[in-house]
Amino acid sequence: MASAILKRVNASAMSSLVESMRIRASSRAFAAVAVGTDIVSAAPDAALQKARSWDEGVSSKFSTTPLKDIFKGKKVVIFGLPGAYTGVCSQQHVPSYKNKMDEFKAKGIDSVICVSVNDPYTLNGWAEKLEAKDAIQFYGDFDGSFHKSLELDKDLSVALLGPRSQRWSAYVVDGTVKALNIEEAPSDFKVTGAEVILDQI
């Protein structure tokens, strides 16, 4: 009798475990970004923080920007990078977009956005240093939730950066990803520059 009860309990527990794993796997698959993904639906709980000074943050009551306000009804080019003030990001990635703004406008792009797992105040200072703030919209993903939802997060503790993002770029129309590029390593700069995404628009 006890043996039969134990078997039923074990079977029930195993069934619950399998179902839990199936749900987690399903959720994980839904969140992964790819061509055709609705980026707003894929990151339903995420919001980004527009680059600004600390005083501007205080006066805005530390407001955030919903993803629908960034993507819906617009043609957007967005690129993500590991961090402000880092080598490839400062010397190659941002400049490649800054120098191609006229070409993006000619193709009907409403906004070019740079996003990084940084606070918006650090991003603001970096954007000003690069003299890119007037051309590119910079947004912080301060807690990494946006990148985690899209499975574009990356642990860069080896470089003393902690949880960050992949190096990536995307062309997004009305929230839907039309083109997506992800570097094999965050230190690479082969497929995520402005020239590549321009050819995909």
Backbone as JSON Lines, residues from 0, in Angstrom:
{"i":0,"aa":"M","n":[0.83,-1.2,0.0],"ca":[0.0,0.0,0.0],"c":[0.87,1.26,0.0]}
{"i":1,"aa":"A","n":[1.83,1.3,0.95],"ca":[2.74,2.45,1.05],"c":[3.54,2.6,-0.23]}
{"i":2,"aa":"S","n":[3.94,1.46,-0.8],"ca":[4.72,1.49,-2.04],"c":[3.91,2.07,-3.19]}
{"i":3,"aa":"A","n":[2.63,1.72,-3.26],"ca":[1.76,2.21,-4.32],"c":[1.55,3.72,-4.18]}
{"i":4,"aa":"I","n":[1.35,4.18,-2.94],"ca":[1.16,5.61,-2.69],"c":[2.41,6.38,-3.09]}
{"i":5,"aa":"L","n":[3.59,5.83,-2.7],"ca":[4.85,6.48,-3.03],"c":[5.04,6.59,-4.53]}
{"i":6,"aa":"K","n":[4.67,5.54,-5.27],"ca":[4.79,5.58,-6.72],"c":[3.91,6.65,-7.33]}
{"i":7,"aa":"R","n":[2.64,6.76,-6.75],"ca":[1.73,7.78,-7.27],"c":[2.26,9.18,-6.98]}
{"i":8,"aa":"V","n":[2.83,9.38,-5.78],"ca":[3.39,10.68,-5.4],"c":[4.57,11.03,-6.3]}
{"i":9,"aa":"N","n":[5.46,10.04,-6.52],"ca":[6.62,10.27,-7.36],"c":[6.21,10.59,-8.8]}
{"i":10,"aa":"A","n":[5.19,9.86,-9.29],"ca":[4.7,10.1,-10.66],"c":[4.11,11.49,-10.77]}
{"i":11,"aa":"S","n":[3.35,11.89,-9.74],"ca":[2.75,13.23,-9.75],"c":[3.81,14.31,-9.71]}
{"i":12,"aa":"A","n":[4.83,14.1,-8.86],"ca":[5.91,15.07,-8.74],"c":[6.68,15.18,-10.05]}
{"i":13,"aa":"M","n":[6.93,14.03,-10.68],"ca":[7.66,14.04,-11.95],"c":[6.85,14.75,-13.03]}
{"i":14,"aa":"S","n":[5.53,14.51,-13.05],"ca":[4.66,15.15,-14.02],"c":[4.68,16.66,-13.84]}
{"i":15,"aa":"S","n":[4.64,17.12,-12.59],"ca":[4.67,18.56,-12.3],"c":[6.0,19.17,-12.73]}
{"i":16,"aa":"L","n":[7.1,18.44,-12.49],"ca":[8.42,18.92,-12.86],"c":[8.54,19.07,-14.37]}
{"i":17,"aa":"V","n":[8.06,18.05,-15.1],"ca":[8.12,18.09,-16.56],"c":[7.29,19.25,-17.09]}
{"i":18,"aa":"E","n":[6.08,19.44,-16.53],"ca":[5.22,20.54,-16.97],"c":[5.86,21.88,-16.69]}
{"i":19,"aa":"S","n":[6.5,22.0,-15.51],"ca":[7.18,23.25,-15.15],"c":[8.31,23.55,-16.13]}
{"i":20,"aa":"M","n":[9.07,22.51,-16.49],"ca":[10.16,22.68,-17.43],"c":[9.63,23.05,-18.81]}
{"i":21,"aa":"R","n":[8.49,22.44,-19.19],"ca":[7.9,22.74,-20.5],"c":[7.46,24.2,-20.56]}
{"i":22,"aa":"I","n":[6.84,24.69,-19.49],"ca":[6.38,26.08,-19.43],"c":[7.56,27.03,-19.5]}
{"i":23,"aa":"R","n":[8.64,26.72,-18.74],"ca":[9.82,27.58,-18.76],"c":[10.46,27.59,-20.13]}
{"i":24,"aa":"A","n":[10.52,26.42,-20.77],"ca":[11.11,26.34,-22.1],"c":[10.28,27.12,-23.1]}
{"i":25,"aa":"S","n":[8.94,27.0,-22.97],"ca":[8.06,27.72,-23.87],"c":[8.23,29.22,-23.7]}
{"i":26,"aa":"S","n":[8.31,29.65,-22.44],"ca":[8.48,31.07,-22.16],"c":[9.81,31.57,-22.69]}
{"i":27,"aa":"R","n":[10.85,30.76,-22.53],"ca":[12.19,31.13,-22.99],"c":[12.2,31.27,-24.51]}
{"i":28,"aa":"A","n":[11.53,30.34,-25.19],"ca":[11.5,30.39,-26.64],"c":[10.74,31.61,-27.13]}
{"i":29,"aa":"F","n":[9.68,31.95,-26.43],"ca":[8.87,33.1,-26.83],"c":[9.67,34.38,-26.69]}
{"i":30,"aa":"A","n":[10.51,34.45,-25.67],"ca":[11.23,35.69,-25.39],"c":[12.42,35.91,-26.31]}
{"i":31,"aa":"A","n":[12.95,34.85,-26.92],"ca":[14.14,34.98,-27.74],"c":[13.83,35.82,-28.97]}
{"i":32,"aa":"V","n":[14.65,36.81,-29.22],"ca":[14.42,37.69,-30.36],"c":[14.93,37.06,-31.65]}
{"i":33,"aa":"A","n":[14.21,37.28,-32.74],"ca":[14.58,36.77,-34.05],"c":[13.85,37.62,-35.08]}
{"i":34,"aa":"V","n":[14.19,37.44,-36.33],"ca":[13.45,38.13,-37.38],"c":[11.98,37.71,-37.29]}
{"i":35,"aa":"G","n":[11.09,38.67,-37.28],"ca":[9.66,38.39,-37.14],"c":[9.13,38.61,-35.74]}
{"i":36,"aa":"T","n":[10.02,38.73,-34.75],"ca":[9.62,38.95,-33.37],"c":[9.01,40.35,-33.19]}
{"i":37,"aa":"D","n":[7.92,40.43,-32.45],"ca":[7.41,41.72,-32.0],"c":[8.2,42.07,-30.75]}
{"i":38,"aa":"I","n":[9.06,43.04,-30.86],"ca":[10.01,43.34,-29.8],"c":[9.31,43.87,-28.54]}
{"i":39,"aa":"V","n":[8.15,44.5,-28.71],"ca":[7.4,45.02,-27.58],"c":[6.77,43.87,-26.8]}
{"i":40,"aa":"S","n":[6.19,42.92,-27.51],"ca":[5.57,41.76,-26.86],"c":[6.6,40.84,-26.23]}
{"i":41,"aa":"A","n":[7.79,40.76,-26.83],"ca":[8.84,39.88,-26.32],"c":[9.44,40.37,-25.01]}
{"i":42,"aa":"A","n":[9.31,41.67,-24.75],"ca":[9.84,42.24,-23.5],"c":[8.74,43.06,-22.84]}
{"i":43,"aa":"P","n":[7.64,42.4,-22.44],"ca":[6.45,43.11,-21.97],"c":[6.64,43.92,-20.69]}
{"i":44,"aa":"D","n":[7.6,43.53,-19.88],"ca":[7.79,44.22,-18.59],"c":[8.97,45.2,-18.62]}
{"i":45,"aa":"A","n":[9.59,45.33,-19.77],"ca":[10.79,46.18,-19.85],"c":[10.44,47.59,-20.31]}
{"i":46,"aa":"A","n":[11.23,48.54,-19.82],"ca":[11.17,49.92,-20.27],"c":[12.6,50.44,-20.29]}
{"i":47,"aa":"L","n":[12.87,51.42,-21.12],"ca":[14.22,51.96,-21.22],"c":[14.26,53.37,-20.63]}
{"i":48,"aa":"Q","n":[15.45,53.84,-20.38],"ca":[15.64,55.14,-19.73],"c":[16.46,56.03,-20.65]}
{"i":49,"aa":"K","n":[15.85,57.11,-21.13],"ca":[16.53,57.99,-22.07],"c":[17.72,58.66,-21.39]}
{"i":50,"aa":"A","n":[18.83,58.75,-22.1],"ca":[20.05,59.37,-21.56],"c":[19.75,60.8,-21.12]}
{"i":51,"aa":"R","n":[20.23,61.16,-19.92],"ca":[19.97,62.49,-19.37],"c":[20.91,62.76,-18.22]}
{"i":52,"aa":"S","n":[20.99,64.01,-17.83],"ca":[21.8,64.36,-16.67],"c":[21.06,63.95,-15.4]}
{"i":53,"aa":"W","n":[21.78,63.95,-14.29],"ca":[21.14,63.61,-13.02],"c":[20.01,64.59,-12.7]}
{"i":54,"aa":"D","n":[20.25,65.87,-12.92],"ca":[19.21,66.87,-12.63],"c":[17.98,66.65,-13.5]}
{"i":55,"aa":"E","n":[18.19,66.28,-14.75],"ca":[17.06,65.98,-15.63],"c":[16.32,64.73,-15.15]}
{"i":56,"aa":"G","n":[17.07,63.78,-14.61],"ca":[16.44,62.59,-14.06],"c":[15.55,62.93,-12.87]}
{"i":57,"aa":"V","n":[16.05,63.8,-12.02],"ca":[15.27,64.21,-10.84],"c":[14.02,64.96,-11.27]}
{"i":58,"aa":"S","n":[14.17,65.9,-12.2],"ca":[13.02,66.71,-12.62],"c":[11.98,65.87,-13.35]}
{"i":59,"aa":"S","n":[12.41,64.77,-13.98],"ca":[11.45,63.89,-14.67],"c":[10.89,62.82,-13.73]}
{"i":60,"aa":"K","n":[11.28,62.9,-12.46],"ca":[10.88,61.91,-11.46],"c":[11.33,60.51,-11.87]}
{"i":61,"aa":"F","n":[12.52,60.46,-12.48],"ca":[13.14,59.2,-12.9],"c":[12.22,58.38,-13.81]}
{"i":62,"aa":"S","n":[11.62,59.07,-14.75],"ca":[10.69,58.42,-15.67],"c":[11.41,57.46,-16.6]}
{"i":63,"aa":"T","n":[10.67,56.49,-17.1],"ca":[11.18,55.54,-18.08],"c":[10.32,55.64,-19.34]}
{"i":64,"aa":"T","n":[10.81,55.06,-20.42],"ca":[10.1,55.12,-21.7],"c":[9.6,53.73,-22.09]}
{"i":65,"aa":"P","n":[8.28,53.55,-22.22],"ca":[7.75,52.25,-22.64],"c":[8.24,51.9,-24.05]}
{"i":66,"aa":"L","n":[8.43,50.62,-24.29],"ca":[8.93,50.19,-25.59],"c":[7.98,50.56,-26.72]}
{"i":67,"aa":"K","n":[6.69,50.57,-26.45],"ca":[5.74,50.91,-27.52],"c":[5.93,52.34,-28.0]}
{"i":68,"aa":"D","n":[6.36,53.22,-27.11],"ca":[6.6,54.61,-27.5],"c":[7.83,54.74,-28.39]}
{"i":69,"aa":"I","n":[8.74,53.78,-28.26],"ca":[9.98,53.81,-29.05],"c":[9.78,53.18,-30.42]}
{"i":70,"aa":"F","n":[8.99,52.09,-30.47],"ca":[8.94,51.29,-31.69],"c":[7.64,51.34,-32.49]}
{"i":71,"aa":"K","n":[6.51,51.47,-31.84],"ca":[5.24,51.35,-32.56],"c":[5.0,52.5,-33.52]}
{"i":72,"aa":"G","n":[4.62,52.14,-34.76],"ca":[4.34,53.14,-35.78],"c":[5.57,53.82,-36.35]}
{"i":73,"aa":"K","n":[6.74,53.22,-36.12],"ca":[8.0,53.85,-36.55],"c":[8.92,52.85,-37.23]}
{"i":74,"aa":"K","n":[9.84,53.38,-38.02],"ca":[10.94,52.59,-38.57],"c":[12.18,52.95,-37.76]}
{"i":75,"aa":"V","n":[12.71,51.95,-37.06],"ca":[13.79,52.2,-36.1],"c":[14.98,51.29,-36.39]}
{"i":76,"aa":"V","n":[16.16,51.87,-36.31],"ca":[17.39,51.08,-36.28],"c":[17.92,51.17,-34.86]}
{"i":77,"aa":"I","n":[18.14,50.03,-34.25],"ca":[18.63,49.99,-32.87],"c":[19.87,49.13,-32.81]}
{"i":78,"aa":"F","n":[20.85,49.58,-32.06],"ca":[22.04,48.75,-31.86],"c":[22.39,48.72,-30.37]}
{"i":79,"aa":"G","n":[22.79,47.53,-29.93],"ca":[23.15,47.34,-28.53],"c":[24.63,47.04,-28.42]}
{"i":80,"aa":"L","n":[25.19,47.46,-27.31],"ca":[26.64,47.27,-27.11],"c":[26.95,47.01,-25.63]}
{"i":81,"aa":"P","n":[28.11,46.42,-25.37],"ca":[28.43,46.01,-24.0],"c":[28.51,47.13,-22.97]}
{"i":82,"aa":"G","n":[28.98,48.32,-23.36],"ca":[29.06,49.35,-22.32],"c":[29.64,50.67,-22.77]}
{"i":83,"aa":"A","n":[29.18,51.72,-22.14],"ca":[29.71,53.05,-22.38],"c":[31.19,53.1,-22.02]}
{"i":84,"aa":"Y","n":[31.94,53.9,-22.74],"ca":[33.35,54.17,-22.49],"c":[34.27,52.99,-22.78]}
{"i":85,"aa":"T","n":[33.74,51.9,-23.33],"ca":[34.6,50.76,-23.65],"c":[35.15,50.93,-25.08]}
{"i":86,"aa":"G","n":[36.21,50.17,-25.39],"ca":[37.0,50.4,-26.59],"c":[36.27,50.36,-27.92]}
{"i":87,"aa":"V","n":[35.79,49.18,-28.32],"ca":[35.14,49.03,-29.62],"c":[33.89,49.89,-29.7]}
{"i":88,"aa":"C","n":[33.17,49.98,-28.6],"ca":[31.92,50.76,-28.56],"c":[32.19,52.24,-28.86]}
{"i":89,"aa":"S","n":[33.24,52.77,-28.27],"ca":[33.56,54.19,-28.42],"c":[34.26,54.5,-29.74]}
{"i":90,"aa":"Q","n":[35.15,53.6,-30.15],"ca":[36.01,53.89,-31.3],"c":[35.42,53.48,-32.64]}
{"i":91,"aa":"Q","n":[34.51,52.49,-32.62],"ca":[33.98,51.98,-33.88],"c":[32.46,51.94,-33.96]}
{"i":92,"aa":"H","n":[31.81,51.36,-32.94],"ca":[30.39,51.08,-33.07],"c":[29.54,52.35,-33.19]}
{"i":93,"aa":"V","n":[29.63,53.22,-32.19],"ca":[28.84,54.45,-32.23],"c":[29.23,55.34,-33.41]}
{"i":94,"aa":"P","n":[30.54,55.57,-33.66],"ca":[30.91,56.4,-34.8],"c":[30.38,55.9,-36.14]}
{"i":95,"aa":"S","n":[30.27,54.57,-36.3],"ca":[29.79,54.04,-37.58],"c":[28.37,54.52,-37.86]}
{"i":96,"aa":"Y","n":[27.55,54.64,-36.82],"ca":[26.17,55.11,-36.99],"c":[26.11,56.63,-37.08]}
{"i":97,"aa":"K","n":[26.88,57.28,-36.27],"ca":[26.92,58.75,-36.28],"c":[27.28,59.27,-37.67]}
{"i":98,"aa":"N","n":[28.19,58.6,-38.33],"ca":[28.68,59.05,-39.63],"c":[27.76,58.69,-40.8]}
{"i":99,"aa":"K","n":[26.7,57.92,-40.52],"ca":[25.8,57.48,-41.6],"c":[24.38,58.01,-41.42]}
{"i":100,"aa":"M","n":[24.2,59.02,-40.6],"ca":[22.85,59.48,-40.29],"c":[22.1,59.97,-41.52]}
{"i":101,"aa":"D","n":[22.77,60.65,-42.42],"ca":[22.1,61.14,-43.62],"c":[21.56,59.98,-44.46]}
{"i":102,"aa":"E","n":[22.31,58.88,-44.5],"ca":[21.87,57.71,-45.27],"c":[20.67,57.03,-44.61]}
{"i":103,"aa":"F","n":[20.65,57.0,-43.29],"ca":[19.49,56.44,-42.59],"c":[18.25,57.29,-42.85]}
{"i":104,"aa":"K","n":[18.4,58.59,-42.79],"ca":[17.27,59.49,-43.04],"c":[16.76,59.33,-44.46]}
{"i":105,"aa":"A","n":[17.67,59.16,-45.41],"ca":[17.28,58.99,-46.8],"c":[16.46,57.72,-47.02]}
{"i":106,"aa":"K","n":[16.66,56.72,-46.14],"ca":[15.92,55.47,-46.23],"c":[14.64,55.5,-45.39]}
{"i":107,"aa":"G","n":[14.31,56.65,-44.84],"ca":[13.05,56.79,-44.1],"c":[13.07,56.32,-42.67]}
{"i":108,"aa":"I","n":[14.26,56.19,-42.09],"ca":[14.38,55.76,-40.69],"c":[13.99,56.92,-39.77]}
{"i":109,"aa":"D","n":[13.07,56.64,-38.84],"ca":[12.6,57.67,-37.91],"c":[13.59,57.95,-36.79]}
{"i":110,"aa":"S","n":[14.27,56.91,-36.33],"ca":[15.24,57.11,-35.25],"c":[16.29,56.01,-35.25]}
{"i":111,"aa":"V","n":[17.5,56.4,-34.89],"ca":[18.6,55.45,-34.68],"c":[18.89,55.47,-33.19]}
{"i":112,"aa":"I","n":[18.86,54.29,-32.58],"ca":[18.93,54.18,-31.12],"c":[20.11,53.32,-30.7]}
{"i":113,"aa":"C","n":[20.83,53.79,-29.7],"ca":[21.88,53.01,-29.05],"c":[21.39,52.63,-27.66]}
{"i":114,"aa":"V","n":[21.46,51.35,-27.32],"ca":[21.03,50.89,-25.99],"c":[22.15,50.08,-25.35]}
{"i":115,"aa":"S","n":[22.31,50.27,-24.05],"ca":[23.37,49.58,-23.32],"c":[22.92,49.34,-21.88]}
{"i":116,"aa":"V","n":[23.49,48.31,-21.28],"ca":[23.19,48.04,-19.86],"c":[24.04,49.01,-19.03]}
{"i":117,"aa":"N","n":[23.55,50.22,-18.96],"ca":[24.17,51.3,-18.2],"c":[23.05,52.17,-17.62]}
{"i":118,"aa":"D","n":[23.37,52.96,-16.62],"ca":[22.39,53.94,-16.16],"c":[22.35,55.09,-17.17]}
{"i":119,"aa":"P","n":[21.24,55.82,-17.24],"ca":[21.09,56.86,-18.25],"c":[22.02,58.05,-18.06]}
{"i":120,"aa":"Y","n":[22.56,58.22,-16.87],"ca":[23.45,59.36,-16.6],"c":[24.85,59.1,-17.16]}
{"i":121,"aa":"T","n":[25.31,57.87,-17.01],"ca":[26.58,57.48,-17.62],"c":[26.49,57.57,-19.13]}
{"i":122,"aa":"L","n":[25.38,57.07,-19.68],"ca":[25.2,57.12,-21.13],"c":[25.16,58.56,-21.63]}
{"i":123,"aa":"N","n":[24.55,59.44,-20.86],"ca":[24.46,60.84,-21.24],"c":[25.86,61.46,-21.37]}
{"i":124,"aa":"G","n":[26.69,61.23,-20.37],"ca":[28.05,61.77,-20.39],"c":[28.85,61.21,-21.54]}
{"i":125,"aa":"W","n":[28.67,59.92,-21.8],"ca":[29.4,59.26,-22.9],"c":[28.95,59.8,-24.25]}
{"i":126,"aa":"A","n":[27.64,59.94,-24.43],"ca":[27.1,60.45,-25.69],"c":[27.6,61.87,-25.96]}
{"i":127,"aa":"E","n":[27.68,62.67,-24.93],"ca":[28.19,64.04,-25.09],"c":[29.67,64.02,-25.44]}
{"i":128,"aa":"K","n":[30.41,63.12,-24.83],"ca":[31.85,63.01,-25.12],"c":[32.08,62.61,-26.57]}
{"i":129,"aa":"L","n":[31.22,61.74,-27.09],"ca":[31.33,61.28,-28.47],"c":[30.71,62.26,-29.46]}
{"i":130,"aa":"E","n":[30.08,63.31,-28.94],"ca":[29.39,64.3,-29.77],"c":[28.38,63.62,-30.69]}
{"i":131,"aa":"A","n":[27.64,62.66,-30.1],"ca":[26.69,61.86,-30.88],"c":[25.25,62.03,-30.42]}
{"i":132,"aa":"K","n":[25.03,62.77,-29.36],"ca":[23.7,62.84,-28.77],"c":[22.66,63.49,-29.68]}
{"i":133,"aa":"D","n":[23.09,64.42,-30.53],"ca":[22.14,65.09,-31.42],"c":[21.73,64.19,-32.59]}
{"i":134,"aa":"A","n":[22.55,63.2,-32.91],"ca":[22.28,62.31,-34.04],"c":[21.58,61.02,-33.6]}
{"i":135,"aa":"I","n":[22.05,60.45,-32.52],"ca":[21.58,59.14,-32.06],"c":[20.84,59.29,-30.74]}
{"i":136,"aa":"Q","n":[19.77,58.54,-30.57],"ca":[19.07,58.5,-29.28],"c":[19.7,57.42,-28.42]}
{"i":137,"aa":"F","n":[20.15,57.78,-27.24],"ca":[20.78,56.84,-26.32],"c":[19.81,56.47,-25.21]}
{"i":138,"aa":"Y","n":[19.69,55.17,-24.97],"ca":[18.81,54.68,-23.9],"c":[19.57,53.7,-23.01]}
{"i":139,"aa":"G","n":[19.34,53.8,-21.72],"ca":[19.9,52.87,-20.77],"c":[18.95,51.72,-20.5]}
{"i":140,"aa":"D","n":[19.51,50.57,-20.22],"ca":[18.77,49.39,-19.76],"c":[19.38,49.06,-18.4]}
{"i":141,"aa":"F","n":[19.1,49.91,-17.41],"ca":[19.89,49.95,-16.19],"c":[19.95,48.62,-15.45]}
{"i":142,"aa":"D","n":[18.88,47.83,-15.5],"ca":[18.89,46.54,-14.8],"c":[19.03,45.35,-15.74]}
{"i":143,"aa":"G","n":[19.2,45.63,-17.03],"ca":[19.39,44.55,-18.01],"c":[18.13,43.8,-18.38]}
{"i":144,"aa":"S","n":[16.97,44.25,-17.9],"ca":[15.73,43.48,-18.13],"c":[15.34,43.41,-19.6]}
{"i":145,"aa":"F","n":[15.61,44.47,-20.35],"ca":[15.29,44.47,-21.78],"c":[16.11,43.4,-22.5]}
{"i":146,"aa":"H","n":[17.4,43.39,-22.26],"ca":[18.27,42.42,-22.93],"c":[18.02,41.0,-22.45]}
{"i":147,"aa":"K","n":[17.69,40.83,-21.19],"ca":[17.39,39.49,-20.68],"c":[16.13,38.94,-21.35]}
{"i":148,"aa":"S","n":[15.12,39.79,-21.52],"ca":[13.88,39.35,-22.15],"c":[14.09,38.89,-23.58]}
{"i":149,"aa":"L","n":[15.02,39.53,-24.26],"ca":[15.3,39.19,-25.65],"c":[16.41,38.16,-25.79]}
{"i":150,"aa":"E","n":[16.94,37.69,-24.66],"ca":[18.06,36.75,-24.63],"c":[19.29,37.32,-25.34]}
{"i":151,"aa":"L","n":[19.49,38.6,-25.17],"ca":[20.67,39.27,-25.71],"c":[21.62,39.69,-24.59]}
{"i":152,"aa":"D","n":[21.39,39.15,-23.4],"ca":[22.25,39.46,-22.26],"c":[23.54,38.64,-22.34]}
{"i":153,"aa":"K","n":[24.57,39.13,-21.66],"ca":[25.88,38.47,-21.7],"c":[26.63,38.77,-20.41]}
{"i":154,"aa":"D","n":[27.18,37.74,-19.78],"ca":[27.99,37.93,-18.57],"c":[29.41,38.28,-18.98]}
{"i":155,"aa":"L","n":[29.8,39.51,-18.71],"ca":[31.16,39.97,-19.06],"c":[31.99,40.24,-17.81]}
{"i":156,"aa":"S","n":[31.78,39.4,-16.8],"ca":[32.55,39.55,-15.56],"c":[34.04,39.39,-15.8]}
{"i":157,"aa":"V","n":[34.41,38.63,-16.83],"ca":[35.82,38.43,-17.14],"c":[36.51,39.76,-17.46]}
{"i":158,"aa":"A","n":[35.72,40.74,-17.94],"ca":[36.26,42.07,-18.23],"c":[35.88,43.08,-17.14]}
{"i":159,"aa":"L","n":[35.43,42.54,-15.99],"ca":[35.03,43.36,-14.85],"c":[33.82,44.25,-15.16]}
{"i":160,"aa":"L","n":[32.99,43.78,-16.09],"ca":[31.79,44.54,-16.47],"c":[30.51,43.96,-15.88]}
{"i":161,"aa":"G","n":[30.56,42.69,-15.45],"ca":[29.36,42.07,-14.9],"c":[28.33,41.77,-15.98]}
{"i":162,"aa":"P","n":[27.05,41.68,-15.6],"ca":[25.99,41.4,-16.58],"c":[25.84,42.56,-17.56]}
{"i":163,"aa":"R","n":[25.97,42.25,-18.84],"ca":[25.87,43.27,-19.88],"c":[25.05,42.72,-21.04]}
{"i":164,"aa":"S","n":[25.32,43.21,-22.27],"ca":[24.59,42.73,-23.43],"c":[25.56,42.26,-24.5]}
{"i":165,"aa":"Q","n":[25.0,41.51,-25.44],"ca":[25.74,41.17,-26.64],"c":[25.95,42.45,-27.45]}
{"i":166,"aa":"R","n":[26.8,42.36,-28.47],"ca":[26.88,43.45,-29.44],"c":[25.94,43.05,-30.59]}
{"i":167,"aa":"W","n":[24.95,43.89,-30.87],"ca":[23.92,43.51,-31.82],"c":[23.33,44.74,-32.52]}
{"i":168,"aa":"S","n":[22.61,44.49,-33.59],"ca":[21.89,45.55,-34.29],"c":[20.61,44.97,-34.87]}
{"i":169,"aa":"A","n":[19.61,45.83,-35.08],"ca":[18.34,45.37,-35.65],"c":[17.64,46.5,-36.38]}
{"i":170,"aa":"Y","n":[16.89,46.11,-37.38],"ca":[16.0,47.02,-38.1],"c":[14.59,46.62,-37.7]}
{"i":171,"aa":"V","n":[13.84,47.55,-37.13],"ca":[12.53,47.26,-36.55],"c":[11.48,48.18,-37.16]}
{"i":172,"aa":"V","n":[10.41,47.58,-37.69],"ca":[9.32,48.35,-38.3],"c":[8.04,48.09,-37.51]}
{"i":173,"aa":"D","n":[7.47,49.15,-36.94],"ca":[6.24,49.05,-36.15],"c":[6.36,47.96,-35.07]}
{"i":174,"aa":"G","n":[7.54,47.83,-34.5],"ca":[7.76,46.87,-33.42],"c":[8.23,45.51,-33.87]}
{"i":175,"aa":"T","n":[8.16,45.22,-35.17],"ca":[8.53,43.9,-35.67],"c":[9.97,43.91,-36.2]}
{"i":176,"aa":"V","n":[10.76,42.95,-35.77],"ca":[12.15,42.85,-36.19],"c":[12.22,42.36,-37.63]}
{"i":177,"aa":"K","n":[12.81,43.18,-38.5],"ca":[12.94,42.84,-39.92],"c":[14.35,42.32,-40.25]}
{"i":178,"aa":"A","n":[15.34,42.74,-39.48],"ca":[16.72,42.27,-39.67],"c":[17.4,42.27,-38.3]}
{"i":179,"aa":"L","n":[18.24,41.27,-38.07],"ca":[18.92,41.15,-36.77],"c":[20.33,40.63,-36.99]}
{"i":180,"aa":"N","n":[21.29,41.28,-36.34],"ca":[22.69,40.87,-36.44],"c":[23.29,40.79,-35.02]}
{"i":181,"aa":"I","n":[23.98,39.73,-34.74],"ca":[24.61,39.54,-33.43],"c":[26.05,39.08,-33.64]}
{"i":182,"aa":"E","n":[26.98,39.77,-33.02],"ca":[28.39,39.38,-33.13],"c":[28.64,38.07,-32.36]}
{"i":183,"aa":"E","n":[29.59,37.28,-32.84],"ca":[29.94,36.04,-32.16],"c":[30.54,36.33,-30.79]}
{"i":184,"aa":"A","n":[31.29,37.41,-30.67],"ca":[31.88,37.82,-29.4],"c":[31.66,39.33,-29.24]}
{"i":185,"aa":"P","n":[31.45,39.8,-28.01],"ca":[31.21,41.23,-27.8],"c":[32.36,42.12,-28.27]}
{"i":186,"aa":"S","n":[33.57,41.57,-28.35],"ca":[34.71,42.35,-28.81],"c":[34.78,42.44,-30.33]}
{"i":187,"aa":"D","n":[33.97,41.64,-31.04],"ca":[33.95,41.66,-32.5],"c":[33.17,42.87,-33.01]}
{"i":188,"aa":"F","n":[33.53,43.29,-34.22],"ca":[32.76,44.33,-34.89],"c":[32.77,44.01,-36.38]}
{"i":189,"aa":"K","n":[31.98,42.99,-36.74],"ca":[31.97,42.49,-38.11],"c":[30.61,42.64,-38.79]}
{"i":190,"aa":"V","n":[29.52,42.47,-38.02],"ca":[28.19,42.43,-38.64],"c":[27.19,43.43,-38.05]}
{"i":191,"aa":"T","n":[27.63,44.24,-37.1],"ca":[26.66,45.11,-36.42],"c":[26.88,46.6,-36.69]}
{"i":192,"aa":"G","n":[27.76,46.92,-37.63],"ca":[27.99,48.31,-37.96],"c":[26.89,48.89,-38.84]}
{"i":193,"aa":"A","n":[26.93,50.2,-39.01],"ca":[25.9,50.9,-39.78],"c":[25.84,50.44,-41.22]}
{"i":194,"aa":"E","n":[26.99,50.15,-41.83],"ca":[27.03,49.76,-43.24],"c":[26.21,48.49,-43.49]}
{"i":195,"aa":"V","n":[26.3,47.54,-42.56],"ca":[25.58,46.27,-42.71],"c":[24.07,46.48,-42.63]}
{"i":196,"aa":"I","n":[23.62,47.19,-41.62],"ca":[22.19,47.36,-41.42],"c":[21.59,48.24,-42.53]}
{"i":197,"aa":"L","n":[22.35,49.16,-43.06],"ca":[21.86,49.98,-44.17],"c":[21.51,49.12,-45.38]}
{"i":198,"aa":"D","n":[22.32,48.1,-45.63],"ca":[22.06,47.21,-46.75],"c":[20.86,46.3,-46.51]}
{"i":199,"aa":"Q","n":[20.4,46.2,-45.25],"ca":[19.28,45.34,-44.92],"c":[17.95,46.08,-44.86]}
{"i":200,"aa":"I","n":[17.99,47.37,-45.02],"ca":[16.76,48.18,-44.96],"c":[16.09,48.21,-46.34]}
